[in-house]
Amino acid sequence: MPILRIRSNTLFFKEQKEIPPEQQVTFGKRFGPLHTHPAAPTMSGHPEVFEIHATKDSKIANGEFWHSDVSCDEIPPLGTILQIHIVPECGGDTMFSNMYSAYDSLSPPFQDMIRGLTALHSSEHIYMNRYSDRGKSNEDIECPHAVHPVVRTHLDTGKKALFINRTFTTKINEVSVQESNFILEFLFEHAEHIDHQIRFRWSQNDVAFWDNRCCMHRAI
């Protein structure tokens, strides 16, 4: 089984066969209880499976802005396992940003300033009306919000990583609104910088498995 490992927080499995949903669920459970998305339609019989389907007429492309999956939940998912079945003729790459690298490259005084700060991660501005064309009304969804550290210590590696993202992170709690906006915009741009990125070009049935605790991603 060919495997390519990139920067310690994303695994790519190349040249795979199509994985049946039940097999993907079984594999995912090896790493802990599976997460169910609070708003998106899920696969019938497999609520842990979030189906992504887009065409040239789609009004929304899932994941088109930098994010860590469902960071608005009180306990966000540890990781995400994605297999692609239909590959576009061109485009459709996914970018990943290493949040260890983003934190490590900040100056020590700036690291000192943001350690101990917390941020609000919200979802109402993302999820409301988003899935109405797929049969999900606003009454059928949840829009969670949660507070997380701006600098997160990884439970397994002990390393520090930024834990903010442009999609869900809306405010730093311990400072004024003006200071929060300034700090967050700087951190967003810093974490999204090309120095911390890799870009993956998909082939049919490729599988990616990434650690949401120390990386964020964006669908192109």
JSON list of C-alpha atoms in Angstrom, two decimals:
[
{"chain": "A", "resi": 1, "resn": "MET", "atom": "CA", "xyz": [0.00, 0.00, 0.00]},
{"chain": "A", "resi": 2, "resn": "PRO", "atom": "CA", "xyz": [1.81, 3.15, -1.14]},
{"chain": "A", "resi": 3, "resn": "ILE", "atom": "CA", "xyz": [1.88, 5.83, 1.57]},
{"chain": "A", "resi": 4, "resn": "LEU", "atom": "CA", "xyz": [3.23, 9.37, 1.40]},
{"chain": "A", "resi": 5, "resn": "ARG", "atom": "CA", "xyz": [3.76, 11.14, 4.72]},
{"chain": "A", "resi": 6, "resn": "ILE", "atom": "CA", "xyz": [4.02, 14.94, 4.79]},
{"chain": "A", "resi": 7, "resn": "ARG", "atom": "CA", "xyz": [5.15, 17.08, 7.73]},
{"chain": "A", "resi": 8, "resn": "SER", "atom": "CA", "xyz": [3.93, 14.70, 10.46]},
{"chain": "A", "resi": 9, "resn": "ASN", "atom": "CA", "xyz": [0.23, 15.71, 10.48]},
{"chain": "A", "resi": 10, "resn": "THR", "atom": "CA", "xyz": [-1.21, 14.52, 7.14]},
{"chain": "A", "resi": 11, "resn": "LEU", "atom": "CA", "xyz": [-1.09, 11.06, 5.57]},
{"chain": "A", "resi": 12, "resn": "PHE", "atom": "CA", "xyz": [-1.89, 10.35, 1.92]},
{"chain": "A", "resi": 13, "resn": "PHE", "atom": "CA", "xyz": [-2.67, 6.84, 0.71]},
{"chain": "A", "resi": 14, "resn": "LYS", "atom": "CA", "xyz": [-2.22, 6.53, -3.05]},
{"chain": "A", "resi": 15, "resn": "GLU", "atom": "CA", "xyz": [-3.46, 3.91, -5.54]},
{"chain": "A", "resi": 16, "resn": "GLN", "atom": "CA", "xyz": [-6.34, 2.65, -3.38]},
{"chain": "A", "resi": 17, "resn": "LYS", "atom": "CA", "xyz": [-9.51, 0.78, -4.25]},
{"chain": "A", "resi": 18, "resn": "GLU", "atom": "CA", "xyz": [-12.84, 2.40, -3.48]},
{"chain": "A", "resi": 19, "resn": "ILE", "atom": "CA", "xyz": [-13.57, 1.94, 0.23]},
{"chain": "A", "resi": 20, "resn": "PRO", "atom": "CA", "xyz": [-17.16, 0.94, 1.14]},
{"chain": "A", "resi": 21, "resn": "PRO", "atom": "CA", "xyz": [-18.70, 3.25, 3.78]},
{"chain": "A", "resi": 22, "resn": "GLU", "atom": "CA", "xyz": [-18.87, 0.52, 6.43]},
{"chain": "A", "resi": 23, "resn": "GLN", "atom": "CA", "xyz": [-15.17, -0.24, 5.97]},
{"chain": "A", "resi": 24, "resn": "GLN", "atom": "CA", "xyz": [-14.25, 3.45, 6.29]},
{"chain": "A", "resi": 25, "resn": "VAL", "atom": "CA", "xyz": [-16.35, 3.67, 9.48]},
{"chain": "A", "resi": 26, "resn": "THR", "atom": "CA", "xyz": [-14.65, 0.59, 10.91]},
{"chain": "A", "resi": 27, "resn": "PHE", "atom": "CA", "xyz": [-11.22, 2.03, 10.12]},
{"chain": "A", "resi": 28, "resn": "GLY", "atom": "CA", "xyz": [-12.11, 5.37, 11.68]},
{"chain": "A", "resi": 29, "resn": "LYS", "atom": "CA", "xyz": [-13.29, 3.74, 14.90]},
{"chain": "A", "resi": 30, "resn": "ARG", "atom": "CA", "xyz": [-9.76, 2.43, 15.46]},
{"chain": "A", "resi": 31, "resn": "PHE", "atom": "CA", "xyz": [-8.84, 5.98, 16.44]},
{"chain": "A", "resi": 32, "resn": "GLY", "atom": "CA", "xyz": [-11.77, 6.68, 18.77]},
{"chain": "A", "resi": 33, "resn": "PRO", "atom": "CA", "xyz": [-15.51, 7.47, 18.73]},
{"chain": "A", "resi": 34, "resn": "LEU", "atom": "CA", "xyz": [-16.64, 8.95, 15.43]},
{"chain": "A", "resi": 35, "resn": "HIS", "atom": "CA", "xyz": [-17.95, 12.47, 15.06]},
{"chain": "A", "resi": 36, "resn": "THR", "atom": "CA", "xyz": [-21.32, 13.31, 13.47]},
{"chain": "A", "resi": 37, "resn": "HIS", "atom": "CA", "xyz": [-21.56, 16.65, 11.70]},
{"chain": "A", "resi": 38, "resn": "PRO", "atom": "CA", "xyz": [-24.03, 18.98, 13.48]},
{"chain": "A", "resi": 39, "resn": "ALA", "atom": "CA", "xyz": [-25.50, 20.52, 10.32]},
{"chain": "A", "resi": 40, "resn": "ALA", "atom": "CA", "xyz": [-24.54, 18.77, 7.07]},
{"chain": "A", "resi": 41, "resn": "PRO", "atom": "CA", "xyz": [-26.58, 15.93, 5.57]},
{"chain": "A", "resi": 42, "resn": "THR", "atom": "CA", "xyz": [-24.98, 12.58, 6.31]},
{"chain": "A", "resi": 43, "resn": "MET", "atom": "CA", "xyz": [-25.12, 9.20, 4.60]},
{"chain": "A", "resi": 44, "resn": "SER", "atom": "CA", "xyz": [-28.24, 7.11, 5.20]},
{"chain": "A", "resi": 45, "resn": "GLY", "atom": "CA", "xyz": [-27.29, 4.27, 7.56]},
{"chain": "A", "resi": 46, "resn": "HIS", "atom": "CA", "xyz": [-23.91, 5.83, 8.31]},
{"chain": "A", "resi": 47, "resn": "PRO", "atom": "CA", "xyz": [-24.39, 9.15, 10.15]},
{"chain": "A", "resi": 48, "resn": "GLU", "atom": "CA", "xyz": [-20.63, 9.42, 10.66]},
{"chain": "A", "resi": 49, "resn": "VAL", "atom": "CA", "xyz": [-20.09, 9.74, 6.89]},
{"chain": "A", "resi": 50, "resn": "PHE", "atom": "CA", "xyz": [-20.36, 13.23, 5.40]},
{"chain": "A", "resi": 51, "resn": "GLU", "atom": "CA", "xyz": [-20.86, 13.01, 1.62]},
{"chain": "A", "resi": 52, "resn": "ILE", "atom": "CA", "xyz": [-19.38, 15.84, -0.44]},
{"chain": "A", "resi": 53, "resn": "HIS", "atom": "CA", "xyz": [-20.67, 16.26, -3.98]},
{"chain": "A", "resi": 54, "resn": "ALA", "atom": "CA", "xyz": [-20.19, 19.31, -6.19]},
{"chain": "A", "resi": 55, "resn": "THR", "atom": "CA", "xyz": [-20.86, 20.07, -9.84]},
{"chain": "A", "resi": 56, "resn": "LYS", "atom": "CA", "xyz": [-20.26, 23.04, -12.11]},
{"chain": "A", "resi": 57, "resn": "ASP", "atom": "CA", "xyz": [-23.65, 24.36, -10.98]},
{"chain": "A", "resi": 58, "resn": "SER", "atom": "CA", "xyz": [-23.00, 24.08, -7.22]},
{"chain": "A", "resi": 59, "resn": "LYS", "atom": "CA", "xyz": [-23.41, 27.35, -5.38]},
{"chain": "A", "resi": 60, "resn": "ILE", "atom": "CA", "xyz": [-21.21, 26.23, -2.47]},
{"chain": "A", "resi": 61, "resn": "ALA", "atom": "CA", "xyz": [-17.97, 24.27, -2.45]},
{"chain": "A", "resi": 62, "resn": "ASN", "atom": "CA", "xyz": [-17.41, 22.61, 0.91]},
{"chain": "A", "resi": 63, "resn": "GLY", "atom": "CA", "xyz": [-14.22, 23.73, 2.59]},
{"chain": "A", "resi": 64, "resn": "GLU", "atom": "CA", "xyz": [-13.37, 26.56, 0.20]},
{"chain": "A", "resi": 65, "resn": "PHE", "atom": "CA", "xyz": [-11.96, 28.70, 3.03]},
{"chain": "A", "resi": 66, "resn": "TRP", "atom": "CA", "xyz": [-9.19, 27.78, 5.45]},
{"chain": "A", "resi": 67, "resn": "HIS", "atom": "CA", "xyz": [-10.54, 25.82, 8.42]},
{"chain": "A", "resi": 68, "resn": "SER", "atom": "CA", "xyz": [-10.06, 23.04, 10.92]},
{"chain": "A", "resi": 69, "resn": "ASP", "atom": "CA", "xyz": [-13.03, 20.69, 10.68]},
{"chain": "A", "resi": 70, "resn": "VAL", "atom": "CA", "xyz": [-15.91, 21.67, 12.99]},
{"chain": "A", "resi": 71, "resn": "SER", "atom": "CA", "xyz": [-13.67, 23.59, 15.39]},
{"chain": "A", "resi": 72, "resn": "CYS", "atom": "CA", "xyz": [-16.93, 25.16, 16.64]},
{"chain": "A", "resi": 73, "resn": "ASP", "atom": "CA", "xyz": [-17.73, 21.94, 18.53]},
{"chain": "A", "resi": 74, "resn": "GLU", "atom": "CA", "xyz": [-16.82, 21.65, 22.21]},
{"chain": "A", "resi": 75, "resn": "ILE", "atom": "CA", "xyz": [-14.82, 18.55, 21.29]},
{"chain": "A", "resi": 76, "resn": "PRO", "atom": "CA", "xyz": [-13.78, 18.94, 17.63]},
{"chain": "A", "resi": 77, "resn": "PRO", "atom": "CA", "xyz": [-12.92, 15.83, 15.65]},
{"chain": "A", "resi": 78, "resn": "LEU", "atom": "CA", "xyz": [-9.39, 14.51, 16.20]},
{"chain": "A", "resi": 79, "resn": "GLY", "atom": "CA", "xyz": [-8.94, 13.86, 12.49]},
{"chain": "A", "resi": 80, "resn": "THR", "atom": "CA", "xyz": [-10.64, 13.48, 9.14]},
{"chain": "A", "resi": 81, "resn": "ILE", "atom": "CA", "xyz": [-10.48, 10.61, 6.64]},
{"chain": "A", "resi": 82, "resn": "LEU", "atom": "CA", "xyz": [-11.45, 11.60, 3.10]},
{"chain": "A", "resi": 83, "resn": "GLN", "atom": "CA", "xyz": [-11.53, 9.47, -0.04]},
{"chain": "A", "resi": 84, "resn": "ILE", "atom": "CA", "xyz": [-12.20, 11.01, -3.44]},
{"chain": "A", "resi": 85, "resn": "HIS", "atom": "CA", "xyz": [-14.20, 8.96, -5.97]},
{"chain": "A", "resi": 86, "resn": "ILE", "atom": "CA", "xyz": [-14.72, 11.41, -8.85]},
{"chain": "A", "resi": 87, "resn": "VAL", "atom": "CA", "xyz": [-11.80, 13.58, -9.92]},
{"chain": "A", "resi": 88, "resn": "PRO", "atom": "CA", "xyz": [-12.26, 16.74, -12.02]},
{"chain": "A", "resi": 89, "resn": "GLU", "atom": "CA", "xyz": [-10.30, 17.05, -15.25]},
{"chain": "A", "resi": 90, "resn": "CYS", "atom": "CA", "xyz": [-8.35, 19.92, -13.69]},
{"chain": "A", "resi": 91, "resn": "GLY", "atom": "CA", "xyz": [-8.26, 21.66, -10.33]},
{"chain": "A", "resi": 92, "resn": "GLY", "atom": "CA", "xyz": [-9.79, 20.32, -7.15]},
{"chain": "A", "resi": 93, "resn": "ASP", "atom": "CA", "xyz": [-6.53, 20.25, -5.18]},
{"chain": "A", "resi": 94, "resn": "THR", "atom": "CA", "xyz": [-6.53, 20.54, -1.38]},
{"chain": "A", "resi": 95, "resn": "MET", "atom": "CA", "xyz": [-4.10, 22.72, 0.56]},
{"chain": "A", "resi": 96, "resn": "PHE", "atom": "CA", "xyz": [-2.93, 21.88, 4.08]},
{"chain": "A", "resi": 97, "resn": "SER", "atom": "CA", "xyz": [-1.24, 24.24, 6.52]},
{"chain": "A", "resi": 98, "resn": "ASN", "atom": "CA", "xyz": [0.95, 23.01, 9.38]},
{"chain": "A", "resi": 99, "resn": "MET", "atom": "CA", "xyz": [-0.09, 24.79, 12.56]},
{"chain": "A", "resi": 100, "resn": "TYR", "atom": "CA", "xyz": [2.99, 23.56, 14.45]},
{"chain": "A", "resi": 101, "resn": "SER", "atom": "CA", "xyz": [5.09, 25.43, 11.90]},
{"chain": "A", "resi": 102, "resn": "ALA", "atom": "CA", "xyz": [2.85, 28.49, 12.10]},
{"chain": "A", "resi": 103, "resn": "TYR", "atom": "CA", "xyz": [3.30, 28.71, 15.86]},
{"chain": "A", "resi": 104, "resn": "ASP", "atom": "CA", "xyz": [7.02, 27.91, 15.86]},
{"chain": "A", "resi": 105, "resn": "SER", "atom": "CA", "xyz": [7.76, 30.67, 13.34]},
{"chain": "A", "resi": 106, "resn": "LEU", "atom": "CA", "xyz": [6.26, 33.40, 15.52]},
{"chain": "A", "resi": 107, "resn": "SER", "atom": "CA", "xyz": [8.71, 35.48, 17.54]},
{"chain": "A", "resi": 108, "resn": "PRO", "atom": "CA", "xyz": [9.09, 34.47, 21.20]},
{"chain": "A", "resi": 109, "resn": "PRO", "atom": "CA", "xyz": [7.51, 37.74, 22.46]},
{"chain": "A", "resi": 110, "resn": "PHE", "atom": "CA", "xyz": [4.45, 37.18, 20.26]},
{"chain": "A", "resi": 111, "resn": "GLN", "atom": "CA", "xyz": [4.22, 33.56, 21.40]},
{"chain": "A", "resi": 112, "resn": "ASP", "atom": "CA", "xyz": [4.30, 34.78, 25.00]},
{"chain": "A", "resi": 113, "resn": "MET", "atom": "CA", "xyz": [1.51, 37.27, 24.27]},
{"chain": "A", "resi": 114, "resn": "ILE", "atom": "CA", "xyz": [-0.94, 34.78, 22.75]},
{"chain": "A", "resi": 115, "resn": "ARG", "atom": "CA", "xyz": [-0.30, 31.84, 25.10]},
{"chain": "A", "resi": 116, "resn": "GLY", "atom": "CA", "xyz": [-3.13, 31.76, 27.59]},
{"chain": "A", "resi": 117, "resn": "LEU", "atom": "CA", "xyz": [-5.59, 33.54, 25.31]},
{"chain": "A", "resi": 118, "resn": "THR", "atom": "CA", "xyz": [-8.82, 31.83, 24.29]},
{"chain": "A", "resi": 119, "resn": "ALA", "atom": "CA", "xyz": [-10.99, 32.32, 21.21]},
{"chain": "A", "resi": 120, "resn": "LEU", "atom": "CA", "xyz": [-14.63, 31.84, 20.36]},
{"chain": "A", "resi": 121, "resn": "HIS", "atom": "CA", "xyz": [-15.35, 29.44, 17.48]},
{"chain": "A", "resi": 122, "resn": "SER", "atom": "CA", "xyz": [-18.85, 30.00, 16.05]},
{"chain": "A", "resi": 123, "resn": "SER", "atom": "CA", "xyz": [-20.84, 28.31, 13.28]},
{"chain": "A", "resi": 124, "resn": "GLU", "atom": "CA", "xyz": [-24.19, 30.06, 12.81]},
{"chain": "A", "resi": 125, "resn": "HIS", "atom": "CA", "xyz": [-22.76, 32.35, 10.11]},
{"chain": "A", "resi": 126, "resn": "ILE", "atom": "CA", "xyz": [-21.54, 29.25, 8.24]},
{"chain": "A", "resi": 127, "resn": "TYR", "atom": "CA", "xyz": [-24.29, 26.67, 8.69]},
{"chain": "A", "resi": 128, "resn": "MET", "atom": "CA", "xyz": [-27.53, 28.68, 8.54]},
{"chain": "A", "resi": 129, "resn": "ASN", "atom": "CA", "xyz": [-29.24, 28.12, 5.14]},
{"chain": "A", "resi": 130, "resn": "ARG", "atom": "CA", "xyz": [-26.15, 26.31, 3.85]},
{"chain": "A", "resi": 131, "resn": "TYR", "atom": "CA", "xyz": [-27.76, 22.92, 3.25]},
{"chain": "A", "resi": 132, "resn": "SER", "atom": "CA", "xyz": [-31.32, 23.97, 2.34]},
{"chain": "A", "resi": 133, "resn": "ASP", "atom": "CA", "xyz": [-30.87, 22.70, -1.21]},
{"chain": "A", "resi": 134, "resn": "ARG", "atom": "CA", "xyz": [-30.08, 19.25, 0.24]},
{"chain": "A", "resi": 135, "resn": "GLY", "atom": "CA", "xyz": [-33.23, 19.02, 2.35]},
{"chain": "A", "resi": 136, "resn": "LYS", "atom": "CA", "xyz": [-31.87, 20.44, 5.62]},
{"chain": "A", "resi": 137, "resn": "SER", "atom": "CA", "xyz": [-33.83, 23.39, 7.01]},
{"chain": "A", "resi": 138, "resn": "ASN", "atom": "CA", "xyz": [-32.48, 25.61, 9.77]},
{"chain": "A", "resi": 139, "resn": "GLU", "atom": "CA", "xyz": [-34.78, 23.81, 12.23]},
{"chain": "A", "resi": 140, "resn": "ASP", "atom": "CA", "xyz": [-33.01, 20.53, 11.43]},
{"chain": "A", "resi": 141, "resn": "ILE", "atom": "CA", "xyz": [-29.46, 21.65, 12.19]},
{"chain": "A", "resi": 142, "resn": "GLU", "atom": "CA", "xyz": [-27.33, 22.62, 15.14]},
{"chain": "A", "resi": 143, "resn": "CYS", "atom": "CA", "xyz": [-25.04, 25.65, 15.16]},
{"chain": "A", "resi": 144, "resn": "PRO", "atom": "CA", "xyz": [-22.58, 24.95, 17.98]},
{"chain": "A", "resi": 145, "resn": "HIS", "atom": "CA", "xyz": [-20.07, 27.36, 19.41]},
{"chain": "A", "resi": 146, "resn": "ALA", "atom": "CA", "xyz": [-17.15, 26.71, 21.73]},
{"chain": "A", "resi": 147, "resn": "VAL", "atom": "CA", "xyz": [-14.17, 28.37, 23.35]},
{"chain": "A", "resi": 148, "resn": "HIS", "atom": "CA", "xyz": [-10.69, 26.94, 22.65]},
{"chain": "A", "resi": 149, "resn": "PRO", "atom": "CA", "xyz": [-7.13, 28.02, 23.42]},
{"chain": "A", "resi": 150, "resn": "VAL", "atom": "CA", "xyz": [-5.47, 30.16, 20.75]},
{"chain": "A", "resi": 151, "resn": "VAL", "atom": "CA", "xyz": [-2.35, 28.03, 21.30]},
{"chain": "A", "resi": 152, "resn": "ARG", "atom": "CA", "xyz": [-3.20, 24.38, 21.71]},
{"chain": "A", "resi": 153, "resn": "THR", "atom": "CA", "xyz": [-0.90, 21.73, 23.19]},
{"chain": "A", "resi": 154, "resn": "HIS", "atom": "CA", "xyz": [-1.25, 18.46, 21.29]},
{"chain": "A", "resi": 155, "resn": "LEU", "atom": "CA", "xyz": [-2.23, 15.66, 23.67]},
{"chain": "A", "resi": 156, "resn": "ASP", "atom": "CA", "xyz": [-0.07, 13.05, 21.92]},
{"chain": "A", "resi": 157, "resn": "THR", "atom": "CA", "xyz": [3.03, 14.98, 20.85]},
{"chain": "A", "resi": 158, "resn": "GLY", "atom": "CA", "xyz": [3.14, 17.66, 23.55]},
{"chain": "A", "resi": 159, "resn": "LYS", "atom": "CA", "xyz": [3.93, 20.23, 20.84]},
{"chain": "A", "resi": 160, "resn": "LYS", "atom": "CA", "xyz": [2.25, 23.62, 20.66]},
{"chain": "A", "resi": 161, "resn": "ALA", "atom": "CA", "xyz": [0.21, 24.66, 17.61]},
{"chain": "A", "resi": 162, "resn": "LEU", "atom": "CA", "xyz": [-1.98, 27.59, 16.66]},
{"chain": "A", "resi": 163, "resn": "PHE", "atom": "CA", "xyz": [-5.66, 26.70, 16.88]},
{"chain": "A", "resi": 164, "resn": "ILE", "atom": "CA", "xyz": [-7.48, 29.44, 15.00]},
{"chain": "A", "resi": 165, "resn": "ASN", "atom": "CA", "xyz": [-9.00, 29.49, 11.53]},
{"chain": "A", "resi": 166, "resn": "ARG", "atom": "CA", "xyz": [-10.71, 32.01, 9.27]},
{"chain": "A", "resi": 167, "resn": "THR", "atom": "CA", "xyz": [-13.95, 30.03, 8.96]},
{"chain": "A", "resi": 168, "resn": "PHE", "atom": "CA", "xyz": [-14.97, 29.49, 12.58]},
{"chain": "A", "resi": 169, "resn": "THR", "atom": "CA", "xyz": [-12.81, 31.68, 14.85]},
{"chain": "A", "resi": 170, "resn": "THR", "atom": "CA", "xyz": [-14.66, 34.94, 15.49]},
{"chain": "A", "resi": 171, "resn": "LYS", "atom": "CA", "xyz": [-13.19, 36.59, 18.60]},
{"chain": "A", "resi": 172, "resn": "ILE", "atom": "CA", "xyz": [-10.36, 36.47, 21.12]},
{"chain": "A", "resi": 173, "resn": "ASN", "atom": "CA", "xyz": [-12.04, 36.71, 24.49]},
{"chain": "A", "resi": 174, "resn": "GLU", "atom": "CA", "xyz": [-9.49, 38.45, 26.71]},
{"chain": "A", "resi": 175, "resn": "VAL", "atom": "CA", "xyz": [-8.97, 41.59, 24.60]},
{"chain": "A", "resi": 176, "resn": "SER", "atom": "CA", "xyz": [-11.10, 44.32, 23.06]},
{"chain": "A", "resi": 177, "resn": "VAL", "atom": "CA", "xyz": [-12.95, 43.83, 19.78]},
{"chain": "A", "resi": 178, "resn": "GLN", "atom": "CA", "xyz": [-10.46, 46.06, 17.94]},
{"chain": "A", "resi": 179, "resn": "GLU", "atom": "CA", "xyz": [-7.47, 44.19, 19.39]},
{"chain": "A", "resi": 180, "resn": "SER", "atom": "CA", "xyz": [-9.12, 40.85, 18.66]},
{"chain": "A", "resi": 181, "resn": "ASN", "atom": "CA", "xyz": [-9.74, 41.76, 15.02]},
{"chain": "A", "resi": 182, "resn": "PHE", "atom": "CA", "xyz": [-6.16, 42.91, 14.58]},
{"chain": "A", "resi": 183, "resn": "ILE", "atom": "CA", "xyz": [-4.58, 39.87, 16.23]},
{"chain": "A", "resi": 184, "resn": "LEU", "atom": "CA", "xyz": [-6.84, 37.37, 14.46]},
{"chain": "A", "resi": 185, "resn": "GLU", "atom": "CA", "xyz": [-6.26, 38.86, 11.01]},
{"chain": "A", "resi": 186, "resn": "PHE", "atom": "CA", "xyz": [-2.52, 38.74, 11.57]},
{"chain": "A", "resi": 187, "resn": "LEU", "atom": "CA", "xyz": [-2.69, 35.11, 12.76]},
{"chain": "A", "resi": 188, "resn": "PHE", "atom": "CA", "xyz": [-4.96, 34.07, 9.87]},
{"chain": "A", "resi": 189, "resn": "GLU", "atom": "CA", "xyz": [-2.59, 35.51, 7.28]},
{"chain": "A", "resi": 190, "resn": "HIS", "atom": "CA", "xyz": [0.43, 34.09, 9.09]},
{"chain": "A", "resi": 191, "resn": "ALA", "atom": "CA", "xyz": [-1.04, 30.56, 9.36]},
{"chain": "A", "resi": 192, "resn": "GLU", "atom": "CA", "xyz": [-2.14, 30.63, 5.71]},
{"chain": "A", "resi": 193, "resn": "HIS", "atom": "CA", "xyz": [1.31, 31.64, 4.45]},
{"chain": "A", "resi": 194, "resn": "ILE", "atom": "CA", "xyz": [2.82, 29.44, 1.77]},
{"chain": "A", "resi": 195, "resn": "ASP", "atom": "CA", "xyz": [5.80, 28.66, 4.04]},
{"chain": "A", "resi": 196, "resn": "HIS", "atom": "CA", "xyz": [3.55, 26.40, 6.13]},
{"chain": "A", "resi": 197, "resn": "GLN", "atom": "CA", "xyz": [1.65, 24.76, 3.26]},
{"chain": "A", "resi": 198, "resn": "ILE", "atom": "CA", "xyz": [1.62, 21.70, 1.13]},
{"chain": "A", "resi": 199, "resn": "ARG", "atom": "CA", "xyz": [-0.76, 21.20, -1.79]},
{"chain": "A", "resi": 200, "resn": "PHE", "atom": "CA", "xyz": [-2.14, 17.78, -2.69]},
{"chain": "A", "resi": 201, "resn": "ARG", "atom": "CA", "xyz": [-3.30, 16.83, -6.18]},
{"chain": "A", "resi": 202, "resn": "TRP", "atom": "CA", "xyz": [-5.87, 14.04, -6.03]},
{"chain": "A", "resi": 203, "resn": "SER", "atom": "CA", "xyz": [-6.09, 10.91, -8.15]},
{"chain": "A", "resi": 204, "resn": "GLN", "atom": "CA", "xyz": [-9.13, 8.66, -8.13]},
{"chain": "A", "resi": 205, "resn": "ASN", "atom": "CA", "xyz": [-9.62, 6.77, -4.84]},
{"chain": "A", "resi": 206, "resn": "ASP", "atom": "CA", "xyz": [-6.77, 8.53, -3.05]},
{"chain": "A", "resi": 207, "resn": "VAL", "atom": "CA", "xyz": [-7.28, 8.73, 0.72]},
{"chain": "A", "resi": 208, "resn": "ALA", "atom": "CA", "xyz": [-6.14, 11.57, 2.97]},
{"chain": "A", "resi": 209, "resn": "PHE", "atom": "CA", "xyz": [-6.06, 11.33, 6.77]},
{"chain": "A", "resi": 210, "resn": "TRP", "atom": "CA", "xyz": [-5.18, 14.51, 8.62]},
{"chain": "A", "resi": 211, "resn": "ASP", "atom": "CA", "xyz": [-4.91, 15.64, 12.23]},
{"chain": "A", "resi": 212, "resn": "ASN", "atom": "CA", "xyz": [-7.32, 18.52, 12.88]},
{"chain": "A", "resi": 213, "resn": "ARG", "atom": "CA", "xyz": [-5.51, 19.34, 16.12]},
{"chain": "A", "resi": 214, "resn": "CYS", "atom": "CA", "xyz": [-2.42, 20.62, 14.35]},
{"chain": "A", "resi": 215, "resn": "CYS", "atom": "CA", "xyz": [-3.37, 21.35, 10.76]},
{"chain": "A", "resi": 216, "resn": "MET", "atom": "CA", "xyz": [-5.98, 23.22, 8.79]},
{"chain": "A", "resi": 217, "resn": "HIS", "atom": "CA", "xyz": [-6.95, 22.83, 5.15]},
{"chain": "A", "resi": 218, "resn": "ARG", "atom": "CA", "xyz": [-8.68, 24.47, 2.22]},
{"chain": "A", "resi": 219, "resn": "ALA", "atom": "CA", "xyz": [-10.36, 22.96, -0.84]},
{"chain": "A", "resi": 220, "resn": "ILE", "atom": "CA", "xyz": [-9.37, 24.66, -4.09]}
]
